[in-house]
Short mmCIF file of C-alpha atoms in Angstrom, two decimals:
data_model
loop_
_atom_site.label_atom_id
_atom_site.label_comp_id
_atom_site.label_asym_id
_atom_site.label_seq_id
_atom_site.Cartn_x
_atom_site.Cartn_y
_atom_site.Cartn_z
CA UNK A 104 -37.23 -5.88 -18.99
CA UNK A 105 -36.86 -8.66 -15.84
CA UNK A 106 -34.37 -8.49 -13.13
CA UNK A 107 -34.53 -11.84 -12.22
CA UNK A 108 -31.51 -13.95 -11.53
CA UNK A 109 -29.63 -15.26 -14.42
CA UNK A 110 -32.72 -13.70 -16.85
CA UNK A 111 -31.99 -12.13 -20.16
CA UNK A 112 -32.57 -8.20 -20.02
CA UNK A 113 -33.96 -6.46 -22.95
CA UNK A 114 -34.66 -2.43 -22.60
CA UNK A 115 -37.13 -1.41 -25.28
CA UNK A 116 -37.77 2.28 -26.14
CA UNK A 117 -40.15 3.97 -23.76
CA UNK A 118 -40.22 0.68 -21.40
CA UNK A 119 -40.33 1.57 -17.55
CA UNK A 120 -38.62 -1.33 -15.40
CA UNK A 121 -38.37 -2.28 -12.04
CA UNK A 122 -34.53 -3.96 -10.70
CA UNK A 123 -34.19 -5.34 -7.32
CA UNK A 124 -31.57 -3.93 -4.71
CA UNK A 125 -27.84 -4.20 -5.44
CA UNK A 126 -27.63 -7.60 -2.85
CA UNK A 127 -30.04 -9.45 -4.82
CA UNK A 128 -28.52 -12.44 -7.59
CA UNK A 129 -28.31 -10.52 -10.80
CA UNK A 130 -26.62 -12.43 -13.86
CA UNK A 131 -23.03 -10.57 -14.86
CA UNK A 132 -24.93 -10.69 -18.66
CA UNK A 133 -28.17 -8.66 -17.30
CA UNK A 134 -25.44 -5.64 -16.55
CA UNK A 135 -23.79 -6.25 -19.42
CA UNK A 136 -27.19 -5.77 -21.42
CA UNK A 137 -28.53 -2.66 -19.53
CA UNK A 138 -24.96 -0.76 -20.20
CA UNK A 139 -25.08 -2.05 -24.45
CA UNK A 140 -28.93 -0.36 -24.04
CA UNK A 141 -27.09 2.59 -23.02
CA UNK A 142 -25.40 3.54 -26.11
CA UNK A 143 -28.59 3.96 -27.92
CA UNK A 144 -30.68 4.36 -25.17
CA UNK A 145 -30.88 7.20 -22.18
CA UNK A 146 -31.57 5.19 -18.88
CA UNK A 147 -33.14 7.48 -16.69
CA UNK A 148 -33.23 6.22 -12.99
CA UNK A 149 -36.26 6.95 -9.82
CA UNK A 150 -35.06 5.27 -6.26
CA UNK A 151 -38.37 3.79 -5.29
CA UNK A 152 -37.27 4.20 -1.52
CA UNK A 153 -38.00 0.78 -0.83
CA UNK A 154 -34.82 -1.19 -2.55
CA UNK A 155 -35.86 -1.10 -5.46
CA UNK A 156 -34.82 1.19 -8.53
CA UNK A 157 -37.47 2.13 -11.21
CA UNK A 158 -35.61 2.80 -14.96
CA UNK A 159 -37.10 4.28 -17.67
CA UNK A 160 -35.49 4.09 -21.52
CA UNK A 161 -35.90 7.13 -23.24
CA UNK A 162 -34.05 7.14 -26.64
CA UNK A 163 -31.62 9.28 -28.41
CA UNK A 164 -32.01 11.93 -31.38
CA UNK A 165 -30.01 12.98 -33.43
CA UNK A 166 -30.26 17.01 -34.55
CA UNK A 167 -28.68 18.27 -37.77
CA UNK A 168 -27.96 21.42 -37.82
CA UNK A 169 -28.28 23.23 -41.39
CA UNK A 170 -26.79 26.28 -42.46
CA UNK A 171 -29.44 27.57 -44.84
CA UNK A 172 -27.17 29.66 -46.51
CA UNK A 173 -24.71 31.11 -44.46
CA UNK A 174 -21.54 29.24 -44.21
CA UNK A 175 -19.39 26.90 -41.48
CA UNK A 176 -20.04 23.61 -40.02
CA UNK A 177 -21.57 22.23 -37.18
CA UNK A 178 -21.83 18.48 -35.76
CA UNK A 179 -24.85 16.51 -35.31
CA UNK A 180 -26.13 16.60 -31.67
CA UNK A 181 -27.57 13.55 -30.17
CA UNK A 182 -29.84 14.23 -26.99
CA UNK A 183 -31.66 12.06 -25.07
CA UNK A 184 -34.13 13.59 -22.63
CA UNK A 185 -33.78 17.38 -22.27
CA UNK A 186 -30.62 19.44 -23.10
CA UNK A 187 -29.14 22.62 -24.30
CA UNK A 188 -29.02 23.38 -28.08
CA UNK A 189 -25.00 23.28 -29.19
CA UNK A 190 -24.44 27.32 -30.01
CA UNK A 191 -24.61 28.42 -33.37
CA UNK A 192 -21.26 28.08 -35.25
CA UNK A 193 -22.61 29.42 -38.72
CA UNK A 194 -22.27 33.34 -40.16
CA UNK A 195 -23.46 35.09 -43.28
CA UNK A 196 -22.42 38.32 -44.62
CA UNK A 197 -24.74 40.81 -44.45
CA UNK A 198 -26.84 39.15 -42.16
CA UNK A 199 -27.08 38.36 -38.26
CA UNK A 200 -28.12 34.87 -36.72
CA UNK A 201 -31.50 35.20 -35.73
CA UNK A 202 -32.69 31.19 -34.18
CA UNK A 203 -32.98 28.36 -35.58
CA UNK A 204 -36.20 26.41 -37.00
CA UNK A 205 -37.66 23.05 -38.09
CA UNK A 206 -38.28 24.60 -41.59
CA UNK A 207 -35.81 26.18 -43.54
CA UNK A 208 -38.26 29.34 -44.04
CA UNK A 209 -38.85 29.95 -40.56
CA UNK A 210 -43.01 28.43 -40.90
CA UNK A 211 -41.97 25.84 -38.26
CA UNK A 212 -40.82 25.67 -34.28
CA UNK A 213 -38.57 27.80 -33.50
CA UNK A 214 -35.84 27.62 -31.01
CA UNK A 215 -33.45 30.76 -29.97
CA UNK A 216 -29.78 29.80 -29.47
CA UNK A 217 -28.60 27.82 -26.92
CA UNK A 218 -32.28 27.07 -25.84
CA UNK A 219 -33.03 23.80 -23.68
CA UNK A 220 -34.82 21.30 -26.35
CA UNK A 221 -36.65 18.21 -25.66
CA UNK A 222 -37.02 15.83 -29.03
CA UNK A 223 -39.53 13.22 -30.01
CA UNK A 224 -37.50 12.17 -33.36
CA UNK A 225 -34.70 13.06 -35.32
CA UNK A 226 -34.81 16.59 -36.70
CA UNK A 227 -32.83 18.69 -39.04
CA UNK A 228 -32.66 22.66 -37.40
CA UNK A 229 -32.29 25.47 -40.03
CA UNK A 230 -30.67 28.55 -39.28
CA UNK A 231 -32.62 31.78 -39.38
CA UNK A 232 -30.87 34.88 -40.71
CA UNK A 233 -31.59 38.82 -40.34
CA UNK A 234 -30.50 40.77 -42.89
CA UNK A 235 -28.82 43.78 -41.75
CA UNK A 236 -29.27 47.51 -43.31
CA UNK A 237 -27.09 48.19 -45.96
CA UNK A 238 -25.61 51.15 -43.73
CA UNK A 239 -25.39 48.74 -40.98
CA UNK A 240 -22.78 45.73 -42.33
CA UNK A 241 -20.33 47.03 -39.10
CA UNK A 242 -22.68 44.66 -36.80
CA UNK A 243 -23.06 42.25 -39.26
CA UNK A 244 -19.29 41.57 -39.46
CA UNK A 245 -19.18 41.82 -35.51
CA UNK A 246 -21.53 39.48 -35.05
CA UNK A 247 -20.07 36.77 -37.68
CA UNK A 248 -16.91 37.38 -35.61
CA UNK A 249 -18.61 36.97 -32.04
CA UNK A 250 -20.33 33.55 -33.52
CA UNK A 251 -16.78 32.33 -34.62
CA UNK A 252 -15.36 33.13 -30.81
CA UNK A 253 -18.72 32.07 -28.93
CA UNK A 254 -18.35 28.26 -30.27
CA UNK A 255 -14.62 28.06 -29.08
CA UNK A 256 -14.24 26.21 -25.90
CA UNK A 257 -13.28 27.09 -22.47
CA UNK A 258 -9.45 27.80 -22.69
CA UNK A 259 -9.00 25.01 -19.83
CA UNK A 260 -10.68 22.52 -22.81
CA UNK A 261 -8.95 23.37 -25.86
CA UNK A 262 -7.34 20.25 -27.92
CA UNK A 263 -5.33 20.17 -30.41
CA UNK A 264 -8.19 19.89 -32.86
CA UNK A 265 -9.64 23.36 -31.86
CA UNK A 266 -6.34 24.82 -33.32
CA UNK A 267 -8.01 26.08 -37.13
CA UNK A 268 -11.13 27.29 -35.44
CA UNK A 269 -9.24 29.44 -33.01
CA UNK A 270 -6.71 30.86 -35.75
CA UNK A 271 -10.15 31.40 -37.65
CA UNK A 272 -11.77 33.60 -35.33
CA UNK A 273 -8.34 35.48 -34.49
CA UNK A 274 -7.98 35.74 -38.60
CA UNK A 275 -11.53 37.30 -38.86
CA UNK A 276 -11.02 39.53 -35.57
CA UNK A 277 -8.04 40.76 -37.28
CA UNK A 278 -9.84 41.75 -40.22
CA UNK A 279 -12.16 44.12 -38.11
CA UNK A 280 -11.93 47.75 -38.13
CA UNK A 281 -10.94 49.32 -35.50
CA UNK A 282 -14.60 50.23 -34.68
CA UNK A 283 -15.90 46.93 -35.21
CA UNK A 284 -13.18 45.70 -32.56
CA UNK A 285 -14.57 47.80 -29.98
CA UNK A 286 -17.86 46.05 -30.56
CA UNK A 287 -16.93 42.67 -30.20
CA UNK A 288 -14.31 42.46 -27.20
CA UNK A 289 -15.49 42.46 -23.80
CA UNK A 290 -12.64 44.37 -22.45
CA UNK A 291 -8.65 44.90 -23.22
CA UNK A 292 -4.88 44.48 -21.74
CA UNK A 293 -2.93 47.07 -22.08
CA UNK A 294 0.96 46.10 -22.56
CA UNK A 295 3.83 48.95 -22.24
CA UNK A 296 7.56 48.70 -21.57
CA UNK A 297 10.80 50.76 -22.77
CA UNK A 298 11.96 50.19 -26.43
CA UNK A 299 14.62 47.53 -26.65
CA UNK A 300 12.68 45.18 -23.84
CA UNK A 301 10.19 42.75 -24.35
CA UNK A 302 6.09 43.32 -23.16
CA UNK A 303 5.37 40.04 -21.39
CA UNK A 304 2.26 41.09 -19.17
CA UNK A 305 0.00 43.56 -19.45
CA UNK A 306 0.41 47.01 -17.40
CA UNK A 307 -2.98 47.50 -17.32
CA UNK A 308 -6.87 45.46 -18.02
CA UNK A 309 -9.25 47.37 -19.11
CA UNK A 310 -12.80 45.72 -18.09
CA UNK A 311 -14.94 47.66 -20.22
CA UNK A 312 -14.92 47.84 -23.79
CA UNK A 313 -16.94 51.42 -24.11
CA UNK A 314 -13.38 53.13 -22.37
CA UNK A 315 -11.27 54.42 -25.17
CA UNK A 316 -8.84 56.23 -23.08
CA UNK A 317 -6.42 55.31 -20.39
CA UNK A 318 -3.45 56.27 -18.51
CA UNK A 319 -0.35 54.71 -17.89
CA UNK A 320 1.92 55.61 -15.27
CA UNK A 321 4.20 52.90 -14.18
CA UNK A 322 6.07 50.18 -16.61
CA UNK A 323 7.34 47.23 -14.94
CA UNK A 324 5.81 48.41 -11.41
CA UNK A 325 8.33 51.49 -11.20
CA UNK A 326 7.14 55.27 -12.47
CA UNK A 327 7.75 55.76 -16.60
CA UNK A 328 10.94 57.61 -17.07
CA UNK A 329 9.84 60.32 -19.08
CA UNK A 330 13.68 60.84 -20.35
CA UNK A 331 12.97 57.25 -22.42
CA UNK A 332 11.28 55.94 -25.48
CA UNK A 333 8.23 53.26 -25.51
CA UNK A 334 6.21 51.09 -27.01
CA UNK A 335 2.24 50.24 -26.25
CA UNK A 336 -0.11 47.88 -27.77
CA UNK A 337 -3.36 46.72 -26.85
CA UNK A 338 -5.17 43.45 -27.12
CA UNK A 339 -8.60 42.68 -27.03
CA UNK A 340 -10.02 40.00 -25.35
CA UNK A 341 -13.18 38.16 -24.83
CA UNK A 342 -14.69 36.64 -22.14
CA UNK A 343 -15.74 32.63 -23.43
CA UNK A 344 -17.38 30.31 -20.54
CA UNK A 345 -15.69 32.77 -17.76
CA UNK A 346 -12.19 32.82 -19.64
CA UNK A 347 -10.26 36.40 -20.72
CA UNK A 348 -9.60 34.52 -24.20
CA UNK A 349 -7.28 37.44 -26.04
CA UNK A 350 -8.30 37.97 -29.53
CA UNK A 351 -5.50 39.16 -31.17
CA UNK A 352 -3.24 43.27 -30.56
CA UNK A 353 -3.58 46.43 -32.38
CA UNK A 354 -0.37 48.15 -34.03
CA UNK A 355 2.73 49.09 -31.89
CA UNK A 356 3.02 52.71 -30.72
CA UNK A 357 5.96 54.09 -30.31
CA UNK A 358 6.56 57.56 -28.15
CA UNK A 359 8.69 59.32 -26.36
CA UNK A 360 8.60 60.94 -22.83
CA UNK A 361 8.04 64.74 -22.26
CA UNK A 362 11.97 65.02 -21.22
CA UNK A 363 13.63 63.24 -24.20
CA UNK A 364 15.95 65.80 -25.40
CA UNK A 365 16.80 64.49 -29.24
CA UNK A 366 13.17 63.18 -30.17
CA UNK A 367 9.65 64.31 -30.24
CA UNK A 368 6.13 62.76 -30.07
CA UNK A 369 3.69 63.37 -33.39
CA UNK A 370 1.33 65.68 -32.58
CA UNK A 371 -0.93 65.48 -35.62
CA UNK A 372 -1.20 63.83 -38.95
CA UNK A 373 -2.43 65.19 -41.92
CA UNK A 374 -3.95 63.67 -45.32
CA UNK A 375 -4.24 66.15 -48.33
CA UNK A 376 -7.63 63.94 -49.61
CA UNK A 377 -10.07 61.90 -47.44
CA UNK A 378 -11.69 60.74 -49.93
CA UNK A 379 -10.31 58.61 -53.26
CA UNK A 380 -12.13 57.27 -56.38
CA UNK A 381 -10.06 55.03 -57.96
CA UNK A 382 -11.51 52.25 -61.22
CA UNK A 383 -10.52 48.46 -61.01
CA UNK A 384 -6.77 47.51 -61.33
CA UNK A 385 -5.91 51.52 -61.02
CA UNK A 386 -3.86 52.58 -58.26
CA UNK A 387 -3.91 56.22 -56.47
CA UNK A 388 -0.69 57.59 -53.53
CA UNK A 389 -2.00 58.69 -50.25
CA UNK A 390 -0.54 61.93 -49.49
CA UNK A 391 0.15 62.29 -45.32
CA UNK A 392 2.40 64.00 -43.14
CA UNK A 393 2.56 64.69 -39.39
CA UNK A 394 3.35 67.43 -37.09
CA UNK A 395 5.25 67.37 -34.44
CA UNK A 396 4.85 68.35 -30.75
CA UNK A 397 8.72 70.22 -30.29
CA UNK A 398 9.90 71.30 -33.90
CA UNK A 399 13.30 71.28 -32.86
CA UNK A 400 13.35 67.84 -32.12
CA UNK A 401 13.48 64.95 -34.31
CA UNK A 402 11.07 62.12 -35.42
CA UNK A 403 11.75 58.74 -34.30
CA UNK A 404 13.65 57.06 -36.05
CA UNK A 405 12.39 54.50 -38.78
CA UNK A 406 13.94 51.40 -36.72
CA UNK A 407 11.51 51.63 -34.42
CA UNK A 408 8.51 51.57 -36.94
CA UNK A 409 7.58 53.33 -40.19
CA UNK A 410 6.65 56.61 -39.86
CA UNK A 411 3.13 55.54 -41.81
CA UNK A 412 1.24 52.80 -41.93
CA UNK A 413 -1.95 51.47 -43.70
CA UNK A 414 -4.62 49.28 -43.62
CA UNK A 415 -7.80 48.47 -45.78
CA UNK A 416 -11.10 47.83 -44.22
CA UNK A 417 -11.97 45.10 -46.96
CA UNK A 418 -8.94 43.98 -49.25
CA UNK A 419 -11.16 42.98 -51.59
CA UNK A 420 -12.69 46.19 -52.59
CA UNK A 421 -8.97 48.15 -52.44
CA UNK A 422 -5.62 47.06 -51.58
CA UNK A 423 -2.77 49.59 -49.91
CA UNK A 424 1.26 49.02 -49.69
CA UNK A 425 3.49 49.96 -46.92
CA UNK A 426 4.54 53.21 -48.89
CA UNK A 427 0.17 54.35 -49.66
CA UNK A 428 -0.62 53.23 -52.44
CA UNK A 429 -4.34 52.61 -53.03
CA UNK A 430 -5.09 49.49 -55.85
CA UNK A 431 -8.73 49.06 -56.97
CA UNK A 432 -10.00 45.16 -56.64
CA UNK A 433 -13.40 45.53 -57.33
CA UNK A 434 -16.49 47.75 -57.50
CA UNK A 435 -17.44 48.80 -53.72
CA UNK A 436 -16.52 51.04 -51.05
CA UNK A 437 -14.23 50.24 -48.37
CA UNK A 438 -12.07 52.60 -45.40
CA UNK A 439 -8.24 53.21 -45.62
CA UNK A 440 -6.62 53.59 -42.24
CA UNK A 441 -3.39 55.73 -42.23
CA UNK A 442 -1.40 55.56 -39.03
CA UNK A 443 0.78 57.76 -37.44
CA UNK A 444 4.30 56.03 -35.32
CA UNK A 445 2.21 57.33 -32.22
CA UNK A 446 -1.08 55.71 -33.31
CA UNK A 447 -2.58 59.07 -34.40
CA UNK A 448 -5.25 57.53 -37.00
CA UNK A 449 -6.88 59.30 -39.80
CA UNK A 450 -9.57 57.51 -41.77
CA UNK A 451 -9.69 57.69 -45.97
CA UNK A 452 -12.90 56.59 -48.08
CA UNK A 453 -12.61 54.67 -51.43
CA UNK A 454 -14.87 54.20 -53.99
CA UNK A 455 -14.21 51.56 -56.69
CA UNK A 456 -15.78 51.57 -60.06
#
């Protein structure tokens, strides 16, 4: 390359130059030529000290990142120099990201997530994958969902094309159990306010994810009346490049205060079986009832929520309607969840055959 006056430049791959001070006569077209390099080349620049600018042309790869077979997709990433692998966007069932490597059965480099990565040439990086115990698939589904909310951006950078891969990892948090949840949130908000009102902020953040307890004591920055009846829900969040990003809410509870005179709290629920067997396209009624705290008072009433509700751990081993009843999908196990207004829980195990 020459930074003469009114010479043509030409920046060839690996080619270290030498351009005179910004006062000296260079040619509009020599700038021009050095910024076209650019686009295919990474200019690298060393001030010599003595007006003078030393630039070195390094080019760019391009890394294709395979899946080798889990599922997702991930964009090429074109580096020039040295820079940080794009973080793994790809999950398997049954199995936990474990690296990625230059040969599909792990025999080649290897490179952990995230990890700063120098190339000499284009290269294709296959994803490694750890199968997890069969009595172990609770971390495997966490850690599908973590990948799924790792790759999202920073909330301050979200576009309007982000929108499916947020709903996605909301969609798949949702589908968590209730323990998985706990695995994959960083921490949670806490939201509380008297029935009939709207829960706008949270009441409380929780900044742990191990608490599973907490206690509320004011609603809207004045002490809970305990004559009234409320509502709580709590949503998990996660904490993506230094962002709370909230994941998605558990079910509405609704109680009543110690003092209400006409209704009572549940006090404990009770399921006949905890256990169900039930063959492909059969169907089997959850039995439950609850208990409650004052005898003489009343449950509350239905508007505020159904005095059950259900919810299958995998839909696609067993089903469950609003009113409990289980419907076999296919052979497996999977975990009904029967809820109490109060959001008492009691756990029920299927079988499918």
């Amino acid at each position: 390359m020459s930074a003469d006056a009114g010479a043509t430049i030409k920046v060839d791959q690996g080619e270290t130059v030498v351009a005179v001070s910004e006062d000296a006569n260079i040619a509009p077209e020599d700038v021009e030529a050095v910024q076209e390099a650019a686009d295919t080349l990474l200019l690298t620049t060393t001030d010599n000290g003595n007006g003078t600018t030393t630039y070195k042309a390094a080019t760019k790869y391009t890394l294709t990142f395979n899946a080798n077979g889990g599922t997702g997709t991930m964009a090429a990433q074109v580096i020039g120099g040295t820079a940080a692998l794009n973080a793994n966007a790809f999950t398997r069932e049954g199995f936990t990201f474990n690296g990625w490597n230059t040969k599909a059965d792990g025999t080649g480099t290897a490179y952990a997530d995230k990890t700063s990565i120098t190339p000499a040439a284009d290269m294709t990086l296959y994803a490694q994958w750890k199968a997890v115990p069969k009595d172990d698939t609770t971390d495997a589904a966490v850690e599908a969902v973590k990948a799924k909310i790792n790759a999202l951006p920073a909330s301050d950078k979200v576009a309007t094309s982000d929108k499916a891969a947020i709903e996605a990892a909301r969609k798949a948090y949702n589908a968590l159990t209730a323990d998985q949840k706990s695995k994959s949130a960083d921490g949670y908000f806490v939201y509380a306010q008297y029935c009939g009102k709207k829960m706008t902020k949270p009441v409380k953040t929780i900044k742990k994810n191990s608490v599973t307890k907490t206690t509320i004591t004011k609603i809207g920055g004045k002490k809970i009346s305990t004559k009234k009846q409320f509502k709580v829900y709590v949503a998990p969040y996660k904490i993506v490049n230094g962002k709370k990003v909230k994941l998605g809410k558990s079910m509405t509870a609704h109680m009543v205060g110690a003092k209400n005179k006409k209704y009572s709290n549940v006090k404990k629920l009770t399921i006949k079986k905890k256990k169900y067997t039930v063959k492909v396209g059969k169907t089997k009624k959850i039995k439950a009832k609850v208990t409650l705290v004052k005898k003489n008072r009343k449950h509350i009433p239905e508007g505020h929520g159904t005095k059950f509700r259900y919810k299958s751990s995998n839909k696609k081993i067993a089903t469950v309607t609003k009113k409990g009843k289980i419907k076999g999908k296919k052979k497996g196990k999977c975990t009904i969840y029967v809820y109490a207004i109060n959001g008492i829980t009691k756990k029920i195990k299927v079988k499918v055959k």
